[in-house]
């Protein structure tokens, strides 16, 4: 089994910063794409940023220039540095990853989410 644990969420004022972490553990042979999604109240879950195992990145237009995604392959951990936060960034942030398990099977996993609240 594979577990994803997010941390780093909280309450911050507009213009502030937070750093989210997502640590993967379990029967992992390799981690492929890792990504952050978010879901605001009453809205659909949306992609925030993604990073490939080579370090290539992709961002939602709404966070470009403010958020930075990174990963530490040695620690099976992904990060999301969020700067210049806006009230519109308030959401539950979820990490997800595609993992090649020790069995050779590839599967997608999701964390339980961490709440980010940005006050105006």
Tab-separated table of N, CA, C and O in Angstrom:
chain	number	residue	atom	x	y	z
A	1	UNK	N	0.843	-1.188	0.000
A	1	UNK	CA	0.000	0.000	0.000
A	1	UNK	C	0.881	1.242	0.000
A	1	UNK	O	2.052	1.180	0.390
A	2	UNK	N	0.322	2.356	-0.462
A	2	UNK	CA	1.040	3.632	-0.530
A	2	UNK	C	0.225	4.685	0.201
A	2	UNK	O	-1.000	4.752	0.050
A	3	UNK	N	0.889	5.482	0.997
A	3	UNK	CA	0.218	6.556	1.730
A	3	UNK	C	0.822	7.898	1.335
A	3	UNK	O	2.035	8.020	1.134
A	4	UNK	N	-0.067	8.903	1.235
A	4	UNK	CA	0.349	10.285	0.995
A	4	UNK	C	-0.130	11.116	2.170
A	4	UNK	O	-1.308	11.069	2.515
A	5	UNK	N	0.773	11.884	2.746
A	5	UNK	CA	0.416	12.720	3.881
A	5	UNK	C	0.799	14.159	3.572
A	5	UNK	O	1.983	14.458	3.351
A	6	UNK	N	-0.219	15.031	3.547
A	6	UNK	CA	0.026	16.454	3.322
A	6	UNK	C	0.197	17.176	4.652
A	6	UNK	O	-0.378	16.769	5.660
A	7	UNK	N	0.945	18.259	4.626
A	7	UNK	CA	1.092	19.101	5.806
A	7	UNK	C	1.414	20.517	5.347
A	7	UNK	O	1.772	20.740	4.187
A	8	UNK	N	1.267	21.469	6.271
A	8	UNK	CA	1.646	22.846	5.990
A	8	UNK	C	0.499	23.801	5.771
A	8	UNK	O	0.718	25.008	5.613
A	9	UNK	N	-0.723	23.294	5.751
A	9	UNK	CA	-1.864	24.189	5.577
A	9	UNK	C	-2.099	25.032	6.823
A	9	UNK	O	-1.482	24.808	7.865
A	10	UNK	N	-2.978	26.006	6.693
A	10	UNK	CA	-3.291	26.848	7.833
A	10	UNK	C	-3.972	28.126	7.413
A	10	UNK	O	-4.418	28.272	6.272
A	11	UNK	N	-4.021	29.058	8.350
A	11	UNK	CA	-4.643	30.359	8.133
A	11	UNK	C	-3.554	31.402	7.918
A	11	UNK	O	-2.602	31.488	8.706
A	12	UNK	N	-3.705	32.190	6.877
A	12	UNK	CA	-2.717	33.228	6.573
A	12	UNK	C	-3.445	34.445	6.016
A	12	UNK	O	-4.512	34.309	5.407
A	13	UNK	N	-2.873	35.603	6.226
A	13	UNK	CA	-3.453	36.821	5.677
A	13	UNK	C	-3.102	36.972	4.207
A	13	UNK	O	-2.079	36.433	3.745
A	14	UNK	N	-3.938	37.677	3.493
A	14	UNK	CA	-3.671	37.943	2.086
A	14	UNK	C	-2.291	38.584	1.943
A	14	UNK	O	-1.914	39.448	2.731
A	15	UNK	N	-1.559	38.108	0.941
A	15	UNK	CA	-0.195	38.565	0.722
A	15	UNK	C	0.852	37.718	1.405
A	15	UNK	O	2.046	37.875	1.134
A	16	UNK	N	0.408	36.836	2.266
A	16	UNK	CA	1.333	35.983	2.993
A	16	UNK	C	1.753	34.757	2.208
A	16	UNK	O	1.405	34.599	1.029
A	17	UNK	N	2.498	33.884	2.879
A	17	UNK	CA	3.048	32.685	2.235
A	17	UNK	C	2.798	31.454	3.096
A	17	UNK	O	2.694	31.543	4.326
A	18	UNK	N	2.714	30.334	2.423
A	18	UNK	CA	2.662	29.026	3.073
A	18	UNK	C	3.441	28.041	2.218
A	18	UNK	O	3.547	28.226	0.995
A	19	UNK	N	3.929	26.995	2.859
A	19	UNK	CA	4.610	25.928	2.136
A	19	UNK	C	3.948	24.607	2.491
A	19	UNK	O	3.942	24.199	3.654
A	20	UNK	N	3.399	23.962	1.478
A	20	UNK	CA	2.783	22.664	1.673
A	20	UNK	C	3.794	21.559	1.359
A	20	UNK	O	4.642	21.712	0.485
A	21	UNK	N	3.662	20.452	2.079
A	21	UNK	CA	4.491	19.276	1.820
A	21	UNK	C	3.592	18.071	1.623
A	21	UNK	O	2.498	17.999	2.185
A	22	UNK	N	4.072	17.131	0.831
A	22	UNK	CA	3.361	15.874	0.613
A	22	UNK	C	4.396	14.762	0.614
A	22	UNK	O	5.244	14.709	-0.283
A	23	UNK	N	4.313	13.896	1.598
A	23	UNK	CA	5.273	12.805	1.728
A	23	UNK	C	4.619	11.487	1.361
A	23	UNK	O	3.541	11.165	1.873
A	24	UNK	N	5.257	10.745	0.477
A	24	UNK	CA	4.763	9.442	0.051
A	24	UNK	C	5.565	8.344	0.735
A	24	UNK	O	6.782	8.449	0.881
A	25	UNK	N	4.856	7.308	1.145
A	25	UNK	CA	5.530	6.176	1.784
A	25	UNK	C	4.796	4.887	1.428
A	25	UNK	O	3.640	4.912	1.016
A	26	UNK	N	5.494	3.766	1.610
A	26	UNK	CA	4.882	2.483	1.326
A	26	UNK	C	5.679	1.683	0.314
A	26	UNK	O	6.879	1.876	0.151
A	27	UNK	N	4.987	0.807	-0.384
A	27	UNK	CA	5.647	-0.113	-1.328
A	27	UNK	C	5.864	0.582	-2.675
A	27	UNK	O	5.191	0.305	-3.658
A	28	UNK	N	6.853	1.480	-2.686
A	28	UNK	CA	7.119	2.328	-3.845
A	28	UNK	C	8.399	1.912	-4.538
A	28	UNK	O	9.450	1.846	-3.912
A	29	UNK	N	8.293	1.648	-5.840
A	29	UNK	CA	9.481	1.418	-6.646
A	29	UNK	C	9.973	2.747	-7.214
A	29	UNK	O	11.153	3.066	-7.171
A	30	UNK	N	9.020	3.512	-7.734
A	30	UNK	CA	9.350	4.842	-8.246
A	30	UNK	C	8.092	5.700	-8.267
A	30	UNK	O	6.977	5.192	-8.342
A	31	UNK	N	8.321	7.010	-8.168
A	31	UNK	CA	7.212	7.957	-8.232
A	31	UNK	C	7.292	8.691	-9.559
A	31	UNK	O	8.342	9.225	-9.913
A	32	UNK	N	6.217	8.724	-10.260
A	32	UNK	CA	6.168	9.360	-11.575
A	32	UNK	C	5.680	10.807	-11.401
A	32	UNK	O	6.277	11.565	-10.648
A	33	UNK	N	4.606	11.185	-12.030
A	33	UNK	CA	4.101	12.552	-11.890
A	33	UNK	C	3.543	12.773	-10.487
A	33	UNK	O	2.889	11.891	-9.918
A	34	UNK	N	3.820	13.953	-9.932
A	34	UNK	CA	3.225	14.380	-8.670
A	34	UNK	C	2.495	15.690	-8.940
A	34	UNK	O	2.936	16.492	-9.780
A	35	UNK	N	1.412	15.916	-8.240
A	35	UNK	CA	0.630	17.123	-8.511
A	35	UNK	C	-0.132	17.576	-7.277
A	35	UNK	O	-0.391	16.793	-6.363
A	36	UNK	N	-0.457	18.850	-7.287
A	36	UNK	CA	-1.337	19.445	-6.288
A	36	UNK	C	-2.641	19.852	-6.977
A	36	UNK	O	-2.626	20.489	-8.036
A	37	UNK	N	-3.729	19.492	-6.338
A	37	UNK	CA	-5.050	19.951	-6.733
A	37	UNK	C	-5.643	20.723	-5.564
A	37	UNK	O	-5.187	20.591	-4.425
A	38	UNK	N	-6.675	21.495	-5.845
A	38	UNK	CA	-7.383	22.177	-4.765
A	38	UNK	C	-8.872	22.183	-5.060
A	38	UNK	O	-9.286	22.142	-6.224
A	39	UNK	N	-9.637	22.265	-3.984
A	39	UNK	CA	-11.078	22.328	-4.117
A	39	UNK	C	-11.625	23.355	-3.129
A	39	UNK	O	-11.507	23.172	-1.911
A	40	UNK	N	-12.182	24.413	-3.673
A	40	UNK	CA	-12.796	25.449	-2.861
A	40	UNK	C	-14.253	25.078	-2.606
A	40	UNK	O	-14.848	24.301	-3.362
A	41	UNK	N	-14.847	25.622	-1.559
A	41	UNK	CA	-16.251	25.317	-1.255
A	41	UNK	C	-17.153	25.611	-2.440
A	41	UNK	O	-17.104	26.698	-3.021
A	42	UNK	N	-17.962	24.625	-2.814
A	42	UNK	CA	-18.910	24.801	-3.899
A	42	UNK	C	-18.318	24.748	-5.283
A	42	UNK	O	-19.024	24.998	-6.268
A	43	UNK	N	-17.035	24.432	-5.383
A	43	UNK	CA	-16.377	24.383	-6.693
A	43	UNK	C	-15.797	23.013	-6.953
A	43	UNK	O	-15.614	22.210	-6.046
A	44	UNK	N	-15.502	22.785	-8.234
A	44	UNK	CA	-14.882	21.519	-8.607
A	44	UNK	C	-13.395	21.517	-8.260
A	44	UNK	O	-12.763	22.574	-8.176
A	45	UNK	N	-12.863	20.332	-8.071
A	45	UNK	CA	-11.430	20.200	-7.823
A	45	UNK	C	-10.681	20.616	-9.091
A	45	UNK	O	-11.066	20.243	-10.204
A	46	UNK	N	-9.613	21.377	-8.906
A	46	UNK	CA	-8.847	21.860	-10.054
A	46	UNK	C	-7.361	21.632	-9.844
A	46	UNK	O	-6.860	21.632	-8.716
A	47	UNK	N	-6.663	21.464	-10.959
A	47	UNK	CA	-5.218	21.290	-10.915
A	47	UNK	C	-4.555	22.622	-10.575
A	47	UNK	O	-4.874	23.652	-11.174
A	48	UNK	N	-3.640	22.573	-9.621
A	48	UNK	CA	-2.869	23.754	-9.253
A	48	UNK	C	-1.500	23.716	-9.929
A	48	UNK	O	-1.092	24.667	-10.587
A	49	UNK	N	-0.801	22.601	-9.772
A	49	UNK	CA	0.535	22.469	-10.348
A	49	UNK	C	0.908	20.996	-10.389
A	49	UNK	O	0.429	20.206	-9.577
A	50	UNK	N	1.773	20.657	-11.341
A	50	UNK	CA	2.247	19.283	-11.478
A	50	UNK	C	3.732	19.299	-11.783
A	50	UNK	O	4.250	20.264	-12.362
A	51	UNK	N	4.402	18.204	-11.410
A	51	UNK	CA	5.834	18.091	-11.659
A	51	UNK	C	6.161	16.659	-12.039
A	51	UNK	O	5.736	15.709	-11.372
A	52	UNK	N	6.907	16.509	-13.128
A	52	UNK	CA	7.315	15.192	-13.561
A	52	UNK	C	8.552	14.718	-12.824
A	52	UNK	O	9.185	15.488	-12.088
A	53	UNK	N	8.922	13.454	-13.029
A	53	UNK	CA	10.084	12.939	-12.298
A	53	UNK	C	11.395	13.517	-12.816
A	53	UNK	O	12.429	13.376	-12.159
A	54	UNK	N	11.338	14.197	-13.963
A	54	UNK	CA	12.530	14.883	-14.468
A	54	UNK	C	12.586	16.330	-14.027
A	54	UNK	O	13.554	17.042	-14.307
A	55	UNK	N	11.531	16.775	-13.355
A	55	UNK	CA	11.479	18.150	-12.868
A	55	UNK	C	10.674	19.108	-13.719
A	55	UNK	O	10.552	20.282	-13.364
A	56	UNK	N	10.119	18.627	-14.812
A	56	UNK	CA	9.297	19.514	-15.639
A	56	UNK	C	8.037	19.884	-14.870
A	56	UNK	O	7.480	19.063	-14.145
A	57	UNK	N	7.597	21.125	-15.020
A	57	UNK	CA	6.468	21.629	-14.235
A	57	UNK	C	5.366	22.201	-15.106
A	57	UNK	O	5.587	22.593	-16.252
A	58	UNK	N	4.181	22.255	-14.523
A	58	UNK	CA	3.018	22.827	-15.186
A	58	UNK	C	2.182	23.502	-14.115
A	58	UNK	O	2.003	22.937	-13.024
A	59	UNK	N	1.692	24.717	-14.403
A	59	UNK	CA	0.926	25.475	-13.428
A	59	UNK	C	-0.400	25.951	-13.996
A	59	UNK	O	-0.521	26.244	-15.196
A	60	UNK	N	-1.383	26.067	-13.135
A	60	UNK	CA	-2.626	26.739	-13.510
A	60	UNK	C	-2.319	28.220	-13.717
A	60	UNK	O	-1.464	28.788	-13.025
A	61	UNK	N	-3.013	28.832	-14.649
A	61	UNK	CA	-2.762	30.244	-14.938
A	61	UNK	C	-2.956	31.108	-13.696
A	61	UNK	O	-2.245	32.099	-13.504
A	62	UNK	N	-3.885	30.712	-12.845
A	62	UNK	CA	-4.217	31.524	-11.679
A	62	UNK	C	-3.106	31.574	-10.632
A	62	UNK	O	-3.126	32.445	-9.751
A	63	UNK	N	-2.138	30.662	-10.709
A	63	UNK	CA	-1.073	30.632	-9.692
A	63	UNK	C	0.314	30.883	-10.275
A	63	UNK	O	1.288	30.962	-9.522
A	64	UNK	N	0.399	31.013	-11.586
A	64	UNK	CA	1.707	31.244	-12.214
A	64	UNK	C	2.356	32.504	-11.661
A	64	UNK	O	1.707	33.533	-11.514
A	65	UNK	N	3.631	32.373	-11.334
A	65	UNK	CA	4.363	33.510	-10.785
A	65	UNK	C	4.228	33.661	-9.287
A	65	UNK	O	4.957	34.454	-8.672
A	66	UNK	N	3.304	32.941	-8.679
A	66	UNK	CA	3.104	33.028	-7.221
A	66	UNK	C	3.437	31.716	-6.518
A	66	UNK	O	3.929	31.724	-5.387
A	67	UNK	N	3.138	30.597	-7.162
A	67	UNK	CA	3.352	29.285	-6.560
A	67	UNK	C	4.528	28.594	-7.257
A	67	UNK	O	4.729	28.766	-8.469
A	68	UNK	N	5.260	27.797	-6.488
A	68	UNK	CA	6.361	27.016	-7.040
A	68	UNK	C	6.259	25.594	-6.530
A	68	UNK	O	6.229	25.358	-5.317
A	69	UNK	N	6.201	24.648	-7.458
A	69	UNK	CA	6.169	23.233	-7.099
A	69	UNK	C	7.565	22.652	-7.216
A	69	UNK	O	8.332	23.032	-8.118
A	70	UNK	N	7.905	21.768	-6.301
A	70	UNK	CA	9.218	21.114	-6.339
A	70	UNK	C	9.092	19.731	-5.717
A	70	UNK	O	8.062	19.400	-5.115
A	71	UNK	N	10.124	18.935	-5.880
A	71	UNK	CA	10.109	17.591	-5.295
A	71	UNK	C	11.516	17.177	-4.910
A	71	UNK	O	12.499	17.626	-5.513
A	72	UNK	N	11.573	16.326	-3.912
A	72	UNK	CA	12.827	15.728	-3.459
A	72	UNK	C	12.663	14.231	-3.658
A	72	UNK	O	12.012	13.554	-2.852
A	73	UNK	N	13.236	13.717	-4.746
A	73	UNK	CA	13.030	12.307	-5.079
A	73	UNK	C	13.635	11.383	-4.029
A	73	UNK	O	13.135	10.276	-3.803
A	74	UNK	N	14.697	11.801	-3.381
A	74	UNK	CA	15.328	10.965	-2.359
A	74	UNK	C	14.415	10.775	-1.149
A	74	UNK	O	14.493	9.763	-0.447
A	75	UNK	N	13.550	11.770	-0.921
A	75	UNK	CA	12.642	11.711	0.231
A	75	UNK	C	11.218	11.366	-0.175
A	75	UNK	O	10.327	11.343	0.670
A	76	UNK	N	10.986	11.134	-1.468
A	76	UNK	CA	9.620	10.885	-1.963
A	76	UNK	C	8.658	11.970	-1.479
A	76	UNK	O	7.529	11.678	-1.050
A	77	UNK	N	9.106	13.196	-1.554
A	77	UNK	CA	8.335	14.321	-1.029
A	77	UNK	C	8.197	15.414	-2.075
A	77	UNK	O	9.134	15.690	-2.832
A	78	UNK	N	7.018	16.015	-2.091
A	78	UNK	CA	6.712	17.119	-2.994
A	78	UNK	C	6.352	18.338	-2.161
A	78	UNK	O	5.809	18.196	-1.062
A	79	UNK	N	6.647	19.510	-2.702
A	79	UNK	CA	6.378	20.747	-1.993
A	79	UNK	C	5.596	21.715	-2.889
A	79	UNK	O	5.673	21.644	-4.116
A	80	UNK	N	4.887	22.627	-2.249
A	80	UNK	CA	4.247	23.718	-2.966
A	80	UNK	C	4.485	24.995	-2.158
A	80	UNK	O	3.911	25.155	-1.084
A	81	UNK	N	5.367	25.836	-2.672
A	81	UNK	CA	5.609	27.131	-2.046
A	81	UNK	C	4.592	28.109	-2.600
A	81	UNK	O	4.545	28.335	-3.812
A	82	UNK	N	3.791	28.672	-1.713
A	82	UNK	CA	2.721	29.578	-2.133
A	82	UNK	C	3.003	30.968	-1.584
A	82	UNK	O	3.022	31.162	-0.363
A	83	UNK	N	3.229	31.907	-2.478
A	83	UNK	CA	3.501	33.294	-2.106
A	83	UNK	C	2.385	34.199	-2.610
A	83	UNK	O	1.597	33.813	-3.473
A	84	UNK	N	2.344	35.402	-2.059
A	84	UNK	CA	1.335	36.396	-2.471
A	84	UNK	C	-0.067	35.787	-2.486
A	84	UNK	O	-0.816	35.933	-3.456
A	85	UNK	N	-0.387	35.108	-1.421
A	85	UNK	CA	-1.664	34.405	-1.363
A	85	UNK	C	-2.845	35.368	-1.384
A	85	UNK	O	-2.766	36.489	-0.857
A	86	UNK	N	-3.920	34.915	-2.005
A	86	UNK	CA	-5.144	35.697	-2.156
A	86	UNK	C	-6.309	34.942	-1.507
A	86	UNK	O	-6.264	33.705	-1.417
A	87	UNK	N	-7.342	35.646	-1.113
A	87	UNK	CA	-8.520	34.935	-0.580
A	87	UNK	C	-9.049	33.882	-1.546
A	87	UNK	O	-9.565	32.849	-1.110
A	88	UNK	N	-8.894	34.112	-2.853
A	88	UNK	CA	-9.353	33.140	-3.854
A	88	UNK	C	-8.568	31.843	-3.813
A	88	UNK	O	-8.983	30.844	-4.415
A	89	UNK	N	-7.430	31.825	-3.119
A	89	UNK	CA	-6.632	30.599	-2.990
A	89	UNK	C	-7.155	29.712	-1.861
A	89	UNK	O	-6.664	28.588	-1.685
A	90	UNK	N	-8.128	30.189	-1.110
A	90	UNK	CA	-8.696	29.399	-0.019
A	90	UNK	C	-9.328	28.123	-0.566
A	90	UNK	O	-10.184	28.167	-1.457
A	91	UNK	N	-8.883	26.989	-0.051
A	91	UNK	CA	-9.352	25.700	-0.540
A	91	UNK	C	-8.712	24.588	0.280
A	91	UNK	O	-7.776	24.826	1.045
A	92	UNK	N	-9.214	23.384	0.071
A	92	UNK	CA	-8.509	22.203	0.551
A	92	UNK	C	-7.556	21.783	-0.562
A	92	UNK	O	-7.968	21.615	-1.711
A	93	UNK	N	-6.304	21.631	-0.217
A	93	UNK	CA	-5.270	21.261	-1.184
A	93	UNK	C	-4.948	19.776	-1.034
A	93	UNK	O	-4.664	19.304	0.074
A	94	UNK	N	-4.982	19.091	-2.167
A	94	UNK	CA	-4.736	17.651	-2.188
A	94	UNK	C	-3.489	17.351	-3.013
A	94	UNK	O	-3.284	17.942	-4.073
A	95	UNK	N	-2.692	16.422	-2.535
A	95	UNK	CA	-1.598	15.949	-3.377
A	95	UNK	C	-1.996	14.615	-3.990
A	95	UNK	O	-2.778	13.854	-3.419
A	96	UNK	N	-1.476	14.377	-5.148
A	96	UNK	CA	-1.720	13.131	-5.850
A	96	UNK	C	-0.459	12.725	-6.581
A	96	UNK	O	0.354	13.582	-6.966
A	97	UNK	N	-0.294	11.441	-6.740
A	97	UNK	CA	0.880	10.973	-7.439
A	97	UNK	C	0.592	9.663	-8.144
A	97	UNK	O	-0.268	8.887	-7.711
A	98	UNK	N	1.301	9.447	-9.225
A	98	UNK	CA	1.269	8.167	-9.927
A	98	UNK	C	2.516	7.400	-9.515
A	98	UNK	O	3.638	7.890	-9.701
A	99	UNK	N	2.307	6.229	-8.957
A	99	UNK	CA	3.391	5.452	-8.362
A	99	UNK	C	3.543	4.117	-9.078
A	99	UNK	O	2.537	3.473	-9.402
A	100	UNK	N	4.786	3.729	-9.322
A	100	UNK	CA	5.073	2.360	-9.727
A	100	UNK	C	5.394	1.586	-8.466
A	100	UNK	O	6.386	1.891	-7.780
A	101	UNK	N	4.546	0.631	-8.128
A	101	UNK	CA	4.724	-0.134	-6.901
A	101	UNK	C	5.796	-1.201	-7.078
A	101	UNK	O	6.248	-1.476	-8.200
A	102	UNK	N	6.206	-1.778	-5.986
A	102	UNK	CA	7.237	-2.817	-6.033
A	102	UNK	C	6.810	-3.991	-6.912
A	102	UNK	O	7.647	-4.700	-7.475
A	103	UNK	N	5.516	-4.175	-7.054
A	103	UNK	CA	4.987	-5.243	-7.902
A	103	UNK	C	5.123	-4.926	-9.382
A	103	UNK	O	4.908	-5.790	-10.233
A	104	UNK	N	5.438	-3.648	-9.686
A	104	UNK	CA	5.525	-3.215	-11.071
A	104	UNK	C	4.258	-2.544	-11.567
A	104	UNK	O	4.225	-1.976	-12.660
A	105	UNK	N	3.216	-2.608	-10.781
A	105	UNK	CA	1.950	-2.017	-11.159
A	105	UNK	C	1.957	-0.513	-10.910
A	105	UNK	O	2.480	-0.058	-9.896
A	106	UNK	N	1.377	0.244	-11.821
A	106	UNK	CA	1.283	1.697	-11.670
A	106	UNK	C	-0.121	2.061	-11.197
A	106	UNK	O	-1.115	1.587	-11.741
A	107	UNK	N	-0.152	2.913	-10.173
A	107	UNK	CA	-1.442	3.309	-9.617
A	107	UNK	C	-1.397	4.775	-9.205
A	107	UNK	O	-0.319	5.316	-8.919
A	108	UNK	N	-2.579	5.405	-9.146
A	108	UNK	CA	-2.719	6.775	-8.671
A	108	UNK	C	-3.169	6.763	-7.211
A	108	UNK	O	-4.019	5.959	-6.821
A	109	UNK	N	-2.591	7.685	-6.432
A	109	UNK	CA	-2.963	7.812	-5.032
A	109	UNK	C	-3.245	9.280	-4.717
A	109	UNK	O	-2.668	10.187	-5.337
A	110	UNK	N	-4.113	9.470	-3.719
A	110	UNK	CA	-4.481	10.817	-3.263
A	110	UNK	C	-4.276	10.926	-1.757
A	110	UNK	O	-4.507	9.972	-1.020
A	111	UNK	N	-3.864	12.115	-1.326
A	111	UNK	CA	-3.827	12.399	0.093
A	111	UNK	C	-5.203	12.824	0.572
A	111	UNK	O	-6.134	12.972	-0.228
A	112	UNK	N	-5.315	13.039	1.883
A	112	UNK	CA	-6.605	13.413	2.465
A	112	UNK	C	-6.873	14.907	2.386
A	112	UNK	O	-7.988	15.345	2.638
A	113	UNK	N	-5.849	15.683	2.080
A	113	UNK	CA	-6.030	17.112	1.918
A	113	UNK	C	-5.599	17.916	3.124
A	113	UNK	O	-5.619	17.430	4.258
A	114	UNK	N	-5.219	19.155	2.865
A	114	UNK	CA	-4.876	20.094	3.932
A	114	UNK	C	-5.535	21.432	3.602
A	114	UNK	O	-5.511	21.878	2.454
A	115	UNK	N	-6.147	22.040	4.603
A	115	UNK	CA	-6.918	23.259	4.387
A	115	UNK	C	-6.026	24.493	4.410
A	115	UNK	O	-5.240	24.684	5.343
A	116	UNK	N	-6.187	25.311	3.394
A	116	UNK	CA	-5.516	26.610	3.328
A	116	UNK	C	-6.598	27.681	3.332
A	116	UNK	O	-7.492	27.667	2.483
A	117	UNK	N	-6.504	28.575	4.298
A	117	UNK	CA	-7.474	29.664	4.408
A	117	UNK	C	-6.727	30.989	4.349
A	117	UNK	O	-5.821	31.218	5.153
A	118	UNK	N	-7.119	31.833	3.408
A	118	UNK	CA	-6.478	33.137	3.238
A	118	UNK	C	-7.495	34.211	3.579
A	118	UNK	O	-8.531	34.326	2.922
A	119	UNK	N	-7.195	34.971	4.606
A	119	UNK	CA	-8.119	36.029	5.038
A	119	UNK	C	-7.779	37.351	4.358
A	119	UNK	O	-6.617	37.642	4.065
A	120	UNK	N	-8.809	38.144	4.137
A	120	UNK	CA	-8.601	39.433	3.451
A	120	UNK	C	-8.305	40.549	4.445
A	120	UNK	O	-8.418	40.388	5.640
